[in-house]
Amino acid sequence: MTDDSTQHDLSNQNGGSDHLPGGAASDDRLGLSLNSELPGGRPLNETYWAASDMIPHYTIRHLAGAREELSCFRQLEDESAALYFNIVHGAKVRRRFTTAKSGAPCTDYVLIAHEGGSGGAVRERAIALFDAS
């Protein structure tokens, strides 16, 4: 029986292999623990949540009438959120938007980015939308 407590091979996206730091594997079916520590002493779970807080959650807020908010989930860019809205919600509201400054500015809808801050605070950033219909 070999001692594999210091290196655990994993395949990477390029077909090669990398290894987890010592102690990262456990006895579960996947062979690794999400509560392991990365080099530098930072827990893997904490690193994942810190990274996911950097990606904002977007909503499109209707400023007139019912004042509803339609989710565009987490997106890497403002324009990606507008594209998501066009695909998922565009037919319902019969509108298509872009964040590119082209077309007429939209006065009744605004894109809101909910960005995580320190101590769990959430900051809202409003992004102007333009008609893409």
GROMACS .gro file of C-alpha atoms in nm:
model
  133
    1MET     CA    1   0.000   0.000   0.000
    2THR     CA    2   0.141   0.342  -0.093
    3ASP     CA    3   0.123   0.658   0.112
    4ASP     CA    4  -0.064   0.921  -0.091
    5SER     CA    5  -0.107   1.177   0.185
    6THR     CA    6   0.109   1.444   0.020
    7GLN     CA    7   0.004   1.444  -0.347
    8HIS     CA    8  -0.329   1.372  -0.516
    9ASP     CA    9  -0.332   1.379  -0.896
   10LEU     CA   10  -0.623   1.545  -1.072
   11SER     CA   11  -0.663   1.589  -1.445
   12ASN     CA   12  -0.669   1.949  -1.561
   13GLN     CA   13  -0.846   2.108  -1.859
   14ASN     CA   14  -0.546   2.056  -2.087
   15GLY     CA   15  -0.532   1.679  -2.038
   16GLY     CA   16  -0.235   1.695  -1.801
   17SER     CA   17  -0.249   1.649  -1.430
   18ASP     CA   18  -0.208   1.871  -1.129
   19HIS     CA   19  -0.210   1.783  -0.764
   20LEU     CA   20  -0.388   1.902  -0.455
   21PRO     CA   21  -0.191   2.007  -0.150
   22GLY     CA   22  -0.129   1.745   0.116
   23GLY     CA   23  -0.430   1.654   0.326
   24ALA     CA   24  -0.681   1.760   0.060
   25ALA     CA   25  -0.810   1.409  -0.007
   26SER     CA   26  -1.063   1.245   0.217
   27ASP     CA   27  -1.243   0.914   0.236
   28ASP     CA   28  -1.555   1.034   0.054
   29ARG     CA   29  -1.655   0.910  -0.291
   30LEU     CA   30  -1.504   1.205  -0.478
   31GLY     CA   31  -1.166   1.165  -0.316
   32LEU     CA   32  -1.125   1.525  -0.203
   33SER     CA   33  -1.255   1.749   0.070
   34LEU     CA   34  -1.397   2.093   0.002
   35ASN     CA   35  -1.286   2.195   0.347
   36SER     CA   36  -0.917   2.148   0.267
   37GLU     CA   37  -0.662   2.426   0.278
   38LEU     CA   38  -0.489   2.583  -0.019
   39PRO     CA   39  -0.124   2.687  -0.012
   40GLY     CA   40  -0.108   2.999   0.204
   41GLY     CA   41  -0.349   2.857   0.462
   42ARG     CA   42  -0.675   2.984   0.306
   43PRO     CA   43  -0.956   2.723   0.312
   44LEU     CA   44  -1.087   2.611  -0.030
   45ASN     CA   45  -1.452   2.684   0.065
   46GLU     CA   46  -1.362   3.038   0.171
   47THR     CA   47  -1.174   3.095  -0.154
   48TYR     CA   48  -1.474   2.975  -0.359
   49TRP     CA   49  -1.719   3.204  -0.179
   50ALA     CA   50  -1.483   3.503  -0.201
   51ALA     CA   51  -1.453   3.452  -0.577
   52SER     CA   52  -1.828   3.411  -0.627
   53ASP     CA   53  -1.891   3.740  -0.440
   54MET     CA   54  -1.682   3.918  -0.703
   55ILE     CA   55  -1.934   3.832  -0.977
   56PRO     CA   56  -2.241   4.057  -0.943
   57HIS     CA   57  -2.602   3.939  -0.947
   58TYR     CA   58  -2.806   4.140  -1.198
   59THR     CA   59  -3.171   4.238  -1.214
   60ILE     CA   60  -3.365   4.452  -1.458
   61ARG     CA   61  -3.582   4.694  -1.261
   62HIS     CA   62  -3.902   4.829  -1.415
   63LEU     CA   63  -3.929   5.189  -1.297
   64ALA     CA   64  -4.289   5.248  -1.405
   65GLY     CA   65  -4.610   5.065  -1.325
   66ALA     CA   66  -4.570   4.750  -1.113
   67ARG     CA   67  -4.201   4.824  -1.038
   68GLU     CA   68  -4.107   4.460  -1.083
   69GLU     CA   69  -3.753   4.323  -1.089
   70LEU     CA   70  -3.658   4.044  -1.329
   71SER     CA   71  -3.351   3.838  -1.244
   72CYS     CA   72  -3.060   3.800  -1.483
   73PHE     CA   73  -2.859   3.592  -1.231
   74ARG     CA   74  -2.481   3.619  -1.194
   75GLN     CA   75  -2.305   3.741  -1.507
   76LEU     CA   76  -1.947   3.839  -1.581
   77GLU     CA   77  -2.036   4.160  -1.769
   78ASP     CA   78  -2.317   4.414  -1.783
   79GLU     CA   79  -2.388   4.334  -2.149
   80SER     CA   80  -2.413   3.962  -2.067
   81ALA     CA   81  -2.694   4.044  -1.823
   82ALA     CA   82  -2.875   4.245  -2.092
   83LEU     CA   83  -2.838   3.956  -2.338
   84TYR     CA   84  -2.971   3.711  -2.076
   85PHE     CA   85  -3.272   3.939  -2.023
   86ASN     CA   86  -3.338   3.955  -2.399
   87ILE     CA   87  -3.334   3.575  -2.429
   88VAL     CA   88  -3.532   3.486  -2.116
   89HIS     CA   89  -3.761   3.783  -2.046
   90GLY     CA   90  -3.762   3.980  -2.375
   91ALA     CA   91  -4.073   3.815  -2.521
   92LYS     CA   92  -4.270   3.870  -2.199
   93VAL     CA   93  -4.208   4.247  -2.186
   94ARG     CA   94  -4.182   4.284  -2.566
   95ARG     CA   95  -3.856   4.478  -2.534
   96ARG     CA   96  -3.488   4.413  -2.607
   97PHE     CA   97  -3.205   4.602  -2.439
   98THR     CA   98  -2.833   4.666  -2.471
   99THR     CA   99  -2.584   4.849  -2.252
  100ALA     CA  100  -2.404   4.980  -2.562
  101LYS     CA  101  -2.484   5.346  -2.618
  102SER     CA  102  -2.680   5.293  -2.936
  103GLY     CA  103  -3.045   5.355  -3.001
  104ALA     CA  104  -3.279   5.548  -2.777
  105PRO     CA  105  -3.209   5.552  -2.403
  106CYS     CA  106  -3.459   5.349  -2.205
  107THR     CA  107  -3.629   5.553  -1.933
  108ASP     CA  108  -3.859   5.292  -1.781
  109TYR     CA  109  -3.609   5.005  -1.725
  110VAL     CA  110  -3.265   5.004  -1.563
  111LEU     CA  111  -3.008   4.728  -1.513
  112ILE     CA  112  -2.902   4.686  -1.148
  113ALA     CA  113  -2.579   4.509  -1.048
  114HIS     CA  114  -2.588   4.380  -0.690
  115GLU     CA  115  -2.223   4.363  -0.587
  116GLY     CA  116  -2.103   4.202  -0.264
  117GLY     CA  117  -1.898   4.415  -0.032
  118SER     CA  118  -1.712   4.374   0.293
  119GLY     CA  119  -1.904   4.243   0.591
  120GLY     CA  120  -2.186   4.108   0.375
  121ALA     CA  121  -2.300   4.451   0.255
  122VAL     CA  122  -2.451   4.465  -0.094
  123ARG     CA  123  -2.393   4.767  -0.314
  124GLU     CA  124  -2.629   4.842  -0.603
  125ARG     CA  125  -2.492   4.991  -0.925
  126ALA     CA  126  -2.739   5.123  -1.185
  127ILE     CA  127  -2.649   5.077  -1.553
  128ALA     CA  128  -2.831   5.265  -1.828
  129LEU     CA  129  -3.011   5.056  -2.088
  130PHE     CA  130  -3.074   5.139  -2.454
  131ASP     CA  131  -3.342   5.002  -2.687
  132ALA     CA  132  -3.215   4.722  -2.910
  133SER     CA  133  -3.553   4.640  -3.067
   0.00000   0.00000   0.00000
